PDB file of C-alpha atoms in Angstrom:
ATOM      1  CA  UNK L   1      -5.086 -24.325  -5.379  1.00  0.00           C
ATOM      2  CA  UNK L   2      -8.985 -24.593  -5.353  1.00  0.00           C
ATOM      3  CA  UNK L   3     -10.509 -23.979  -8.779  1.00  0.00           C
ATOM      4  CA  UNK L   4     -13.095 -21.956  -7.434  1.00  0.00           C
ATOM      5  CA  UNK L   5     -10.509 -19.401  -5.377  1.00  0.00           C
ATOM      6  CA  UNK L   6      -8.645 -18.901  -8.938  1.00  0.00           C
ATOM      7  CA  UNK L   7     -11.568 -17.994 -10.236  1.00  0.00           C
ATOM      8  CA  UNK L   8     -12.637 -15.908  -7.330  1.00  0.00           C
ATOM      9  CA  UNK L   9      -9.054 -13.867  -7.837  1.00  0.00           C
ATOM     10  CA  UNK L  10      -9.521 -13.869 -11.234  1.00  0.00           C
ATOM     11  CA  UNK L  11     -12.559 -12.206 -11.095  1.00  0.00           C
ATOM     12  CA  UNK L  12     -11.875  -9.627  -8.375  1.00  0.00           C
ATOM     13  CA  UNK L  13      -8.718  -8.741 -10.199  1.00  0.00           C
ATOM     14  CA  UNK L  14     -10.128  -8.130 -13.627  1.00  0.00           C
ATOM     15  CA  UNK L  15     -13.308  -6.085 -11.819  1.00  0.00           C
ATOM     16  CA  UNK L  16     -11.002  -4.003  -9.665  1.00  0.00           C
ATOM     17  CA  UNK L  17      -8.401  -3.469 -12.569  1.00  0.00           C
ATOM     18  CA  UNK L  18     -11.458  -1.877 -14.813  1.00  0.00           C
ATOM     19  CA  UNK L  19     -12.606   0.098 -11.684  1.00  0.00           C
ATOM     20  CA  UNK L  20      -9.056   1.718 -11.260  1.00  0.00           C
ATOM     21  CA  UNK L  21      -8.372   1.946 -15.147  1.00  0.00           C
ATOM     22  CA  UNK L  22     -12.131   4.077 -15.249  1.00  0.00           C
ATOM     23  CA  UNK L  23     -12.303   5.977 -12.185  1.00  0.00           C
ATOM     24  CA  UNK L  24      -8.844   7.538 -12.308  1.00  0.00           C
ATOM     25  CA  UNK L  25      -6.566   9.300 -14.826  1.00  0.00           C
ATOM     26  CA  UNK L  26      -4.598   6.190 -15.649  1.00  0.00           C
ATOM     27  CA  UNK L  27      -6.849   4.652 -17.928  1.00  0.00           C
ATOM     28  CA  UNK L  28      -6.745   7.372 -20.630  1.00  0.00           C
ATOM     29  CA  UNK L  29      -3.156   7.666 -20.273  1.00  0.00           C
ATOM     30  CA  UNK L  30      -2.543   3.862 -21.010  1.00  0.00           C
ATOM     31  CA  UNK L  31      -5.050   4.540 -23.838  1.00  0.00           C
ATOM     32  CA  UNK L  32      -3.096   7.439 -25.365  1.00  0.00           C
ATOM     33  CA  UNK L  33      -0.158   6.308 -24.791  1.00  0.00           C
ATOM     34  CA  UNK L  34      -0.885   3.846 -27.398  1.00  0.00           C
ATOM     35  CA  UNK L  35      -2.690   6.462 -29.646  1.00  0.00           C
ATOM     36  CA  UNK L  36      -2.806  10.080 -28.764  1.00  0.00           C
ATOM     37  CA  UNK L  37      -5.856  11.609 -28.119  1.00  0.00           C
ATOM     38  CA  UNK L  38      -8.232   8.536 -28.725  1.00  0.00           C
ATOM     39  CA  UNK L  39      -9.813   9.155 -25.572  1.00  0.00           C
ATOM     40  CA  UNK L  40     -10.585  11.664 -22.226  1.00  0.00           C
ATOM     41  CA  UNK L  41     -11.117   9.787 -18.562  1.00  0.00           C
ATOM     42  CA  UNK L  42     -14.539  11.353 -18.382  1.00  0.00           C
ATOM     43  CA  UNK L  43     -15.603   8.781 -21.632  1.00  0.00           C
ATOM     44  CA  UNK L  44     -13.836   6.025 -19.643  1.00  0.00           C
ATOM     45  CA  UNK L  45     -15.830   6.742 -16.875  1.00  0.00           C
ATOM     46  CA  UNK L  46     -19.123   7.372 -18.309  1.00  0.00           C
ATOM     47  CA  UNK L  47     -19.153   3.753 -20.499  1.00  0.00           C
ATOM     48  CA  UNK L  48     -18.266   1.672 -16.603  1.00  0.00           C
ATOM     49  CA  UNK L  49     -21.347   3.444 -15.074  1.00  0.00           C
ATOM     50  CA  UNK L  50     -23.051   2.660 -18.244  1.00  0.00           C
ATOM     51  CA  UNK L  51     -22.178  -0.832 -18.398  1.00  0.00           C
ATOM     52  CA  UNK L  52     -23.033  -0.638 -14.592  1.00  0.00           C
ATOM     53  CA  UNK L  53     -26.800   0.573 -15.088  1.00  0.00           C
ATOM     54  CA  UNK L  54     -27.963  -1.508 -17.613  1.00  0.00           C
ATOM     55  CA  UNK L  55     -26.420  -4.578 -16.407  1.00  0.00           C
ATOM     56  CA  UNK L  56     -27.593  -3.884 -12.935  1.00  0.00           C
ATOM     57  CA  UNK L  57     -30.902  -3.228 -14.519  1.00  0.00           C
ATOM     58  CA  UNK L  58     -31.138  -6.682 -16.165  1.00  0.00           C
ATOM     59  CA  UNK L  59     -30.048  -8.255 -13.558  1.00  0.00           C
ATOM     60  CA  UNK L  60     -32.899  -6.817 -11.085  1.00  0.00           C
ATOM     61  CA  UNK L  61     -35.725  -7.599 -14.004  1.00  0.00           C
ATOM     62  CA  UNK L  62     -34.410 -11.178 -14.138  1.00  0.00           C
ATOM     63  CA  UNK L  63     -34.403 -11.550 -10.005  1.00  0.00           C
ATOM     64  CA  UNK L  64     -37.893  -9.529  -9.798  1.00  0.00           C
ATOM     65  CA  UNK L  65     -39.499 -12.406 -12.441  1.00  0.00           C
ATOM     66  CA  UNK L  66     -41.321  -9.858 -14.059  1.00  0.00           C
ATOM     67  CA  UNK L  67     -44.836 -11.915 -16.106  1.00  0.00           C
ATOM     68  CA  UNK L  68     -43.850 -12.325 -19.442  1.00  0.00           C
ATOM     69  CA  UNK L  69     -46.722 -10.985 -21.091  1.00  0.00           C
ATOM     70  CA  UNK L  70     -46.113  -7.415 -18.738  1.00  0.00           C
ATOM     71  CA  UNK L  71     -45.956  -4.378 -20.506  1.00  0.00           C
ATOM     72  CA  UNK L  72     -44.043  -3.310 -17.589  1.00  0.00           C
ATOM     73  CA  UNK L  73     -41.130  -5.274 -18.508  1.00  0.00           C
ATOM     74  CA  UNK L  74     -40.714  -3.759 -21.837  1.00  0.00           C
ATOM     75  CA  UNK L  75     -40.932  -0.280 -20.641  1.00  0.00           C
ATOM     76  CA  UNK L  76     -38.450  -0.619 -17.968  1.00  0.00           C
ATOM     77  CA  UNK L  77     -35.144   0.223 -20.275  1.00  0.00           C
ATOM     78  CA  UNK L  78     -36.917   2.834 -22.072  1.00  0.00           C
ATOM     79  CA  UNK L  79     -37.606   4.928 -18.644  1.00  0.00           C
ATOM     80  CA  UNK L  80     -33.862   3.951 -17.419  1.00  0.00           C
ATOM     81  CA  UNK L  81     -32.639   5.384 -21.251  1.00  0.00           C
ATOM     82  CA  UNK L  82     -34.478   8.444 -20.433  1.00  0.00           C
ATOM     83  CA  UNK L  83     -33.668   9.099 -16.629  1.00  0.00           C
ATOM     84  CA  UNK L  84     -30.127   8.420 -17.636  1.00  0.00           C
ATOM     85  CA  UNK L  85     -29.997  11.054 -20.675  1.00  0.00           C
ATOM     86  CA  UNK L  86     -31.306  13.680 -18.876  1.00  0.00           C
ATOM     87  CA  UNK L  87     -28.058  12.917 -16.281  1.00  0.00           C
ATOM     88  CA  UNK L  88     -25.516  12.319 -19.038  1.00  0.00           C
ATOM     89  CA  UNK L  89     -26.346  16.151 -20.252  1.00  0.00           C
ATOM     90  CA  UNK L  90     -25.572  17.563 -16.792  1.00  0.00           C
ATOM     91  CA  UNK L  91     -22.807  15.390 -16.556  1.00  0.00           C
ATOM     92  CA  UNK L  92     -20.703  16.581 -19.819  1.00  0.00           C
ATOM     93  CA  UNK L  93     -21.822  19.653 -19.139  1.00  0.00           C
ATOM     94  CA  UNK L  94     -20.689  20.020 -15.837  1.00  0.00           C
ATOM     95  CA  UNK L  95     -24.159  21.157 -14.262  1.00  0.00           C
ATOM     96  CA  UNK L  96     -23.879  19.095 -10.963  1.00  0.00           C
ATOM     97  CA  UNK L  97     -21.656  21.549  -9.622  1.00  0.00           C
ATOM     98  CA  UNK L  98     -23.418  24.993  -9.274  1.00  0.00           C
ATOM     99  CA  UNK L  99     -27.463  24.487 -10.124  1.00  0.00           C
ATOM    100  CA  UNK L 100     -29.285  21.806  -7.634  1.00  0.00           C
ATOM    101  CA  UNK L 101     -32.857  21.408  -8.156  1.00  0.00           C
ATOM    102  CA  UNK L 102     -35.777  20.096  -6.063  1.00  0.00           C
ATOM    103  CA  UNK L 103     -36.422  17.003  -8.254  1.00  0.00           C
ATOM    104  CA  UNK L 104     -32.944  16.024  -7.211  1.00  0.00           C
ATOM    105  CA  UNK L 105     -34.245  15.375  -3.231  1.00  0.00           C
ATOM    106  CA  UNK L 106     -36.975  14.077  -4.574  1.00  0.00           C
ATOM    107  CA  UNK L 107     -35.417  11.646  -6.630  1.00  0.00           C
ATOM    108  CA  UNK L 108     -33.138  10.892  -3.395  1.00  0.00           C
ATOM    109  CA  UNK L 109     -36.126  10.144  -1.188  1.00  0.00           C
ATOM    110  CA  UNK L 110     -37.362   7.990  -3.798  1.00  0.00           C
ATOM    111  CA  UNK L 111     -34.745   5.814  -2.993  1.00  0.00           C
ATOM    112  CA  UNK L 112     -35.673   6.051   0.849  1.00  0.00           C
ATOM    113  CA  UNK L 113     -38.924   5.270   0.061  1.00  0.00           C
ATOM    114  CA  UNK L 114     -38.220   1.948  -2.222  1.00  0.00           C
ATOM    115  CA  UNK L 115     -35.907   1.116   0.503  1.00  0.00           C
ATOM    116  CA  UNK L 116     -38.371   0.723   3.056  1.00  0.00           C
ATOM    117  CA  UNK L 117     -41.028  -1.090   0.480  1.00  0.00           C
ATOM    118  CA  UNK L 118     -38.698  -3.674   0.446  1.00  0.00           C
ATOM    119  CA  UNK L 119     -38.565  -4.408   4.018  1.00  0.00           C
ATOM    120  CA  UNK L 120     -41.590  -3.189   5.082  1.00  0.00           C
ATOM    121  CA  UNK L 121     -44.285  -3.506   2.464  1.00  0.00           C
ATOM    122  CA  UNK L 122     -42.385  -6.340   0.054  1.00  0.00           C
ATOM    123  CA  UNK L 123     -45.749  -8.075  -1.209  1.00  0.00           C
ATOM    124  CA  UNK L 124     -46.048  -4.747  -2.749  1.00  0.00           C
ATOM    125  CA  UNK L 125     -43.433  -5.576  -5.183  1.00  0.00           C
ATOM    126  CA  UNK L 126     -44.791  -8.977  -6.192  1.00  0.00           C
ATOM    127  CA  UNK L 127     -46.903  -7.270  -8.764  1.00  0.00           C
ATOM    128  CA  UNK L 128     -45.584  -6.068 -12.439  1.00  0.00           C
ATOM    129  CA  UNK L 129     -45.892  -2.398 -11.439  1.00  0.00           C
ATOM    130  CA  UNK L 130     -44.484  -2.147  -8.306  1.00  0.00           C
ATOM    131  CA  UNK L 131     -40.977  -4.500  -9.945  1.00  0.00           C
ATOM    132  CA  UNK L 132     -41.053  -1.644 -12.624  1.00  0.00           C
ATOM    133  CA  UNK L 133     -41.254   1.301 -10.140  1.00  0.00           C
ATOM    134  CA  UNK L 134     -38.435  -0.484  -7.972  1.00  0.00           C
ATOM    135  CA  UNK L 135     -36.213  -1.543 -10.619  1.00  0.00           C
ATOM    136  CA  UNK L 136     -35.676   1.893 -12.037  1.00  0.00           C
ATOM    137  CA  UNK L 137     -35.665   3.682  -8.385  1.00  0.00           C
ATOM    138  CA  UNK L 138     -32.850   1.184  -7.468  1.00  0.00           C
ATOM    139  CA  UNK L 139     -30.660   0.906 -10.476  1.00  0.00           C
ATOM    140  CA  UNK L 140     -31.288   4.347 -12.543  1.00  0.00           C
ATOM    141  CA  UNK L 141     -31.456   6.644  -9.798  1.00  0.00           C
ATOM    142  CA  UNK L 142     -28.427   5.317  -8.150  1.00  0.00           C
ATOM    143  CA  UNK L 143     -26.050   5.093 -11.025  1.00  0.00           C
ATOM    144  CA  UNK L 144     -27.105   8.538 -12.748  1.00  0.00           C
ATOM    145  CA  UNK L 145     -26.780  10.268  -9.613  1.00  0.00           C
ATOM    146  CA  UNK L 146     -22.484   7.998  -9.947  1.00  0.00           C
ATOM    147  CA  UNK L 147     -22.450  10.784 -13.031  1.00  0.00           C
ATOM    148  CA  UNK L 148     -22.721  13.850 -10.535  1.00  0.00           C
ATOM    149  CA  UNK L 149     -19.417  12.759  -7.756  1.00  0.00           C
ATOM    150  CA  UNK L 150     -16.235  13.485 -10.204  1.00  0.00           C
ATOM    151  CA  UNK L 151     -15.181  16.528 -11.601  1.00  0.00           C
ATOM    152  CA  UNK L 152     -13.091  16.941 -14.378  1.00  0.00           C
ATOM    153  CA  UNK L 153     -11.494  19.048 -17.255  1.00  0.00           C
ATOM    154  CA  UNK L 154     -10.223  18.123 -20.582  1.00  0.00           C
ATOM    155  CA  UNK L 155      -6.948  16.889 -18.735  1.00  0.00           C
ATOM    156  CA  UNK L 156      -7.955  16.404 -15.290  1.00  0.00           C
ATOM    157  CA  UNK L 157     -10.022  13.426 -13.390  1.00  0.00           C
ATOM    158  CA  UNK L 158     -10.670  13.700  -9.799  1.00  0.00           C
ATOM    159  CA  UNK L 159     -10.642  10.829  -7.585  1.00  0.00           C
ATOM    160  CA  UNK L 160     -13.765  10.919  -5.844  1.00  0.00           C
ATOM    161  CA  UNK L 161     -15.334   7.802  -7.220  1.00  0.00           C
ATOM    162  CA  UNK L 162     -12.009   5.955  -7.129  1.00  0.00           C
ATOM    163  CA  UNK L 163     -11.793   6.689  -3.148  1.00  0.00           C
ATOM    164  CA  UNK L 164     -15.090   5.899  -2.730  1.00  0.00           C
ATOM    165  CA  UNK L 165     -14.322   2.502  -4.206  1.00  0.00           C
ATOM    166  CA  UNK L 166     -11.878   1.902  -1.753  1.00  0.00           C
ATOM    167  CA  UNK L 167     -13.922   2.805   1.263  1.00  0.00           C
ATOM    168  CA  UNK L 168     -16.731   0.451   0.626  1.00  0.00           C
ATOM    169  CA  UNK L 169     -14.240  -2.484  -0.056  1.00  0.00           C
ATOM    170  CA  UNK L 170     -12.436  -1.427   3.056  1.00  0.00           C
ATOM    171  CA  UNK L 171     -15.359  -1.052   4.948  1.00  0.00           C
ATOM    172  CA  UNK L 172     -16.273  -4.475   3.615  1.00  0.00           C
ATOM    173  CA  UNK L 173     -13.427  -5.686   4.705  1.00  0.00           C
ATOM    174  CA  UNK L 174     -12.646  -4.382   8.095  1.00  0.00           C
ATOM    175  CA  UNK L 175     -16.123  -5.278   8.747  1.00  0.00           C
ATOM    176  CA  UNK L 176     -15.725  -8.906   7.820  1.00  0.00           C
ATOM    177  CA  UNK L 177     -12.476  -9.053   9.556  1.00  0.00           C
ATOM    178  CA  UNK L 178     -13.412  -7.799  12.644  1.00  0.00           C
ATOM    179  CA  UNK L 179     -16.609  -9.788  12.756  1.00  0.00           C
ATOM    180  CA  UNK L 180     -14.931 -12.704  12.472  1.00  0.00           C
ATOM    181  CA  UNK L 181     -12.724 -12.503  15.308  1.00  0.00           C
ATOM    182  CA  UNK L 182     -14.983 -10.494  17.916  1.00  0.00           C
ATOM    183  CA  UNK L 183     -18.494 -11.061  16.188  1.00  0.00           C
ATOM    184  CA  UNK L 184     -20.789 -12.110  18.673  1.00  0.00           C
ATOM    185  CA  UNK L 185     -24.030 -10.334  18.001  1.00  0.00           C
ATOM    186  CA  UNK L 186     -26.190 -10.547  14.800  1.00  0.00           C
ATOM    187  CA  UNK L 187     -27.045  -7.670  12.772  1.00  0.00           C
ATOM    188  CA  UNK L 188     -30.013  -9.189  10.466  1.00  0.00           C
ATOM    189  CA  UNK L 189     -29.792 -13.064  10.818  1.00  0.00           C
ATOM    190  CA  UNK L 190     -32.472 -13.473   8.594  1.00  0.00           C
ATOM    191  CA  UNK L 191     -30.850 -11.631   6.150  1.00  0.00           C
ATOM    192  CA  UNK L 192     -27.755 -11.694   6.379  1.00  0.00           C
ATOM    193  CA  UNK L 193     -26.156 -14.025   9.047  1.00  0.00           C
ATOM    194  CA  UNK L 194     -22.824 -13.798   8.633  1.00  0.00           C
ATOM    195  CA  UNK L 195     -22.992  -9.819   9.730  1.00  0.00           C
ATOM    196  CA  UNK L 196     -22.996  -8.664  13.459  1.00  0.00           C
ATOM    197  CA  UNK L 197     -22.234  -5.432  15.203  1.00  0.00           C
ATOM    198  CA  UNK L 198     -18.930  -6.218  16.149  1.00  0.00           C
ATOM    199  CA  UNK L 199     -18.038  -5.895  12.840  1.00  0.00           C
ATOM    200  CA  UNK L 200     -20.010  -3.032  11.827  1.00  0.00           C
ATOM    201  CA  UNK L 201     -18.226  -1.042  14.388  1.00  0.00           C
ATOM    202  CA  UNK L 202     -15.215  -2.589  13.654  1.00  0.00           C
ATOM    203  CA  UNK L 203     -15.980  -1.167   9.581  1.00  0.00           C
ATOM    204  CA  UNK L 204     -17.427   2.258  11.062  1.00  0.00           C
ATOM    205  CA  UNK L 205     -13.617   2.704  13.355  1.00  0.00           C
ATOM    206  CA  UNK L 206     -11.498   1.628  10.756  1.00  0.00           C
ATOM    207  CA  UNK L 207     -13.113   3.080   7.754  1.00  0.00           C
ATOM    208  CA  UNK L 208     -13.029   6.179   9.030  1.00  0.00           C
ATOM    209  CA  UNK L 209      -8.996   5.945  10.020  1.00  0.00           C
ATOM    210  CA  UNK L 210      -9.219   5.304   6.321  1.00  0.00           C
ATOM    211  CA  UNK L 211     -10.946   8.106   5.190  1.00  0.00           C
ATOM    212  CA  UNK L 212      -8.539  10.039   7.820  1.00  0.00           C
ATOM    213  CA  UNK L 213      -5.195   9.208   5.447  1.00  0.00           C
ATOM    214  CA  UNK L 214      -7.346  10.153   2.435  1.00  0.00           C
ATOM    215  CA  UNK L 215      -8.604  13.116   3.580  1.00  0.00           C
ATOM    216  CA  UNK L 216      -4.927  14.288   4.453  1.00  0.00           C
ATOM    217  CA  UNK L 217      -2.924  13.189   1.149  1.00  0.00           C
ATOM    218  CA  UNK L 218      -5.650  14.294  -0.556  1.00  0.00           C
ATOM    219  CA  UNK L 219      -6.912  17.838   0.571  1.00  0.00           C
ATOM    220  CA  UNK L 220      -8.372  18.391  -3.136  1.00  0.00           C
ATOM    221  CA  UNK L 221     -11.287  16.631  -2.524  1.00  0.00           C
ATOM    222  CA  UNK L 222     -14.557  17.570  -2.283  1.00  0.00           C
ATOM    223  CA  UNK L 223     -15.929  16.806   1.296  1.00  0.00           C
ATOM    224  CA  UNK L 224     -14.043  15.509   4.508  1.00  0.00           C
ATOM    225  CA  UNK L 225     -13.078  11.590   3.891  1.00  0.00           C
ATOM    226  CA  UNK L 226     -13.553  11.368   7.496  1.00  0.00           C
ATOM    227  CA  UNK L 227     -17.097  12.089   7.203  1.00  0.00           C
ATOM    228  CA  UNK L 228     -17.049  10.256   4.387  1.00  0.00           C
ATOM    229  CA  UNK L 229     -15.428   7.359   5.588  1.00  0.00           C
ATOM    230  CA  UNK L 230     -18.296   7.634   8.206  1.00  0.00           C
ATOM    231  CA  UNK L 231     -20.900   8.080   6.004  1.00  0.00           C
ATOM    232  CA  UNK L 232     -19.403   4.618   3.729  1.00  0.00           C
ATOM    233  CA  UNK L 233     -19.362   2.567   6.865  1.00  0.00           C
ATOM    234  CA  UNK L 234     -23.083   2.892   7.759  1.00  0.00           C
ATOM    235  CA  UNK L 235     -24.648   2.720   4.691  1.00  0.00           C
ATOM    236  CA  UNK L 236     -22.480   0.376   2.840  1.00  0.00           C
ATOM    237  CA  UNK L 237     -24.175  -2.679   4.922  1.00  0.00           C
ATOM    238  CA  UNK L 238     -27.429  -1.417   4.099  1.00  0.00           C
ATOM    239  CA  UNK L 239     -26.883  -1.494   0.861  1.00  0.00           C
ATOM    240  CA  UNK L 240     -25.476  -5.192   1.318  1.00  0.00           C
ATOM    241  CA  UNK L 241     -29.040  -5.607   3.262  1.00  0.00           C
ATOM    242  CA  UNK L 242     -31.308  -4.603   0.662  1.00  0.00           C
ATOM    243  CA  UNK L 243     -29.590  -6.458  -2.201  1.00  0.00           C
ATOM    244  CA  UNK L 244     -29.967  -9.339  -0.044  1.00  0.00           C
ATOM    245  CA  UNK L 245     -33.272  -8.950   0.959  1.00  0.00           C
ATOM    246  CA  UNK L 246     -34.012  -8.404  -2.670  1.00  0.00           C
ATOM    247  CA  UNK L 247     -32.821 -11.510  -3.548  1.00  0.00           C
ATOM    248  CA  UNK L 248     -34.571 -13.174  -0.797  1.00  0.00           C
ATOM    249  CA  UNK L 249     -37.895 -11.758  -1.401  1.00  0.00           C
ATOM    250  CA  UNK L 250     -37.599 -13.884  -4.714  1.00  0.00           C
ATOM    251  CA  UNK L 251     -35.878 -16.516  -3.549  1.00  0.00           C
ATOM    252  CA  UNK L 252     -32.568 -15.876  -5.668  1.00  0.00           C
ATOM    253  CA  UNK L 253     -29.174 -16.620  -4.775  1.00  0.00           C
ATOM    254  CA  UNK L 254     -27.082 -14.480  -7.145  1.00  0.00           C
ATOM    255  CA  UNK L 255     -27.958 -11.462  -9.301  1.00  0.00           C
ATOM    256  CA  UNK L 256     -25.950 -12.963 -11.785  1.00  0.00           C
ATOM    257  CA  UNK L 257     -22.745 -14.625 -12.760  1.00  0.00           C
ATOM    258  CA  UNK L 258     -20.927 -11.701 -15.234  1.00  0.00           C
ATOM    259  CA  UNK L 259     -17.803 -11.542 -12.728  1.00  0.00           C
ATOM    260  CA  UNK L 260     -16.191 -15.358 -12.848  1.00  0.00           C
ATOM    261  CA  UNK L 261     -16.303 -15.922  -8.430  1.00  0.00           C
ATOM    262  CA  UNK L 262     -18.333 -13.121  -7.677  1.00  0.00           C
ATOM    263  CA  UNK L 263     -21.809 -13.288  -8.998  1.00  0.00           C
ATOM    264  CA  UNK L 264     -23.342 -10.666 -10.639  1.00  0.00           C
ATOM    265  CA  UNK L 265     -23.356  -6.785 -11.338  1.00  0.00           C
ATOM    266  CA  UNK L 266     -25.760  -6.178  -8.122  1.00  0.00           C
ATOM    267  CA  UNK L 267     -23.667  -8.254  -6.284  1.00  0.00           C
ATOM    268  CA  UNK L 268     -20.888  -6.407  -6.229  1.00  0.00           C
ATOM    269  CA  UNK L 269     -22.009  -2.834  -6.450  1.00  0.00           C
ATOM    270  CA  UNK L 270     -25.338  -3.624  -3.686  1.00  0.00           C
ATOM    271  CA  UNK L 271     -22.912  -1.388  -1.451  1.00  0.00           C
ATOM    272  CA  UNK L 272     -21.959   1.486  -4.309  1.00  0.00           C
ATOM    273  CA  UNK L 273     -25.905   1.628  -5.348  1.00  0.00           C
ATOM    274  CA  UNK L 274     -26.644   2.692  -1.749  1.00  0.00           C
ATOM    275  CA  UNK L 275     -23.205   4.729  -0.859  1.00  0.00           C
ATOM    276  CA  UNK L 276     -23.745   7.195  -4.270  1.00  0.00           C
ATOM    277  CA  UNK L 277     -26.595   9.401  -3.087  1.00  0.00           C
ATOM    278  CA  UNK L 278     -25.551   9.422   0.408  1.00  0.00           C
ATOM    279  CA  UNK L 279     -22.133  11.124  -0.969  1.00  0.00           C
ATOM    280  CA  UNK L 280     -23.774  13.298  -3.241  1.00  0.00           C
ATOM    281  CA  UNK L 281     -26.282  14.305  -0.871  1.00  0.00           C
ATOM    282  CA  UNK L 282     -23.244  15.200   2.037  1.00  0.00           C
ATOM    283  CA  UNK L 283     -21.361  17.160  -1.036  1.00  0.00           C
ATOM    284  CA  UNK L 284     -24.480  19.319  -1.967  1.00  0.00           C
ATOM    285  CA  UNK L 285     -25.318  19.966   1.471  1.00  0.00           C
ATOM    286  CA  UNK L 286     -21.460  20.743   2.379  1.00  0.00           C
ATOM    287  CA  UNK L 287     -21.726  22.942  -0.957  1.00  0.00           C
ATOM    288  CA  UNK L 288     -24.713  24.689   0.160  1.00  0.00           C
ATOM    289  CA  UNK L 289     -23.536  25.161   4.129  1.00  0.00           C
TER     290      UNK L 289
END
């Protein structure tokens, strides 16, 4: 077998496998299983999106080739510590659920708007200020607002996160599936070549007949899956876009090489980064209709 497919299976396996262990009860009940009481799901949880953040983080201040001599560079973790703390105390305290704020939209359109400074207005990021402004819009924002889409008790874990996981690498899938067979049209062949609409409506159909099955074995949810499963399937390529165009703008290949096969942090959450605040934006609004 190739060596670089073992590795490739390697590394999906072992990423997935701490995915499933941390966004669903069974990885504190292998834990205590071994020793009682070491450890709730909610700590499992809260150390991957950790790990997530500041890895993503590095990884974005090594592709943005910040000047070494910055001060931006060396403020960039402090503002992500900070952003992040004030979400960790919501998030063990269960305020995501019944108070939402106005800096919360704001921070939402903050992604919007370093969304379309990528594509639009990129030279602005080729100076020191405009890297630090994007790298903690992009990687902070995104994985604080992860903290705010399970809910949980001292014994319970819901599955939102976990499903959510499976919808973007279904949608991934399906999409990449169906493009190959019927893809005719490009999406963004400067960007990404390899997508095309086929596929993307090939992702949108199937990802929602996913969502569908979810949505009906799993009523407990917050949210329709279809919706969703809708929701997954369009943004889930943009966020495969803009981590491409990101690495494009600075002429990088991968964001990293942490997962053995798969590149880097931001490679394989570019989907999750964009997918998180759309979700928690549907559930607040669902909440609030």
């Amino acid at each position: 077998m190739d060596k670089n497919l073992l590795q490739r299976l390697f590394g999906g396996a072992i990423y997935g496998l701490l995915v499933i262990l941390c966004t669903t009860p069974l990885g504190a009940k292998l834990i205590n299983g071994l020793s009682p009481g070491l450890v709730q799901q909610q700590h499992l949880y809260y150390g991957l999106i950790t790990f997530f953040l500041f890895a993503g983080a590095w990884e974005c201040v090594k592709i943005m080739q910040f000047d070494p001599k910055s001060w931006e560079k060396w403020v960039v973790f402090p503002i992500i510590v900070f952003v992040f703390y004030r979400f960790s105390n919501r998030f063990f305290n269960q305020g995501f659920y019944y108070n939402y704020s106005l800096s919360e939209f704001l921070a939402l359109s903050l992604i919007v708007i370093a969304v379309v400074t990528l594509f639009r207005f990129s030279k602005e990021l080729y100076y020191d200020n405009g890297k630090l402004i994007f790298t903690i819009i992009y990687t902070a924002i995104p994985f604080s607002f992860a903290l705010a889409l399970p809910q949980f008790t001292s014994t319970d874990f819901s599955l939102e996160v976990f499903f959510l996981f499976v919808l973007i690498w279904s949608s991934d899938s399906f999409a990449f599936f169906t493009g190959k067979f019927f893809g005719k049209h490009k999406m963004a062949p400067k960007i990404s070549p390899k997508k095309t609409w086929e596929g993307f409506a090939g992702g949108v159909i199937l990802t929602m007949v996913a969502g569908f099955f979810i949505e009906l074995y799993h009523p407990d949810l917050r949210g329709n899956w279809m919706i969703v499963g809708l929701l997954v399937a369009v943004f889930a390529p943009l966020g495969d876009l803009v981590e491409s165009q990101l690495k494009r703008t600075f002429g990088v290949k991968d964001s990293g090489k942490i997962i053995p096969g798969h590149g880097g942090i931001l490679d394989r959450l570019d989907s999750f980064i964009i997918c998180v605040p759309v979700v928690y934006l549907y559930f607040v609004l669902e909440n609030l209709i």
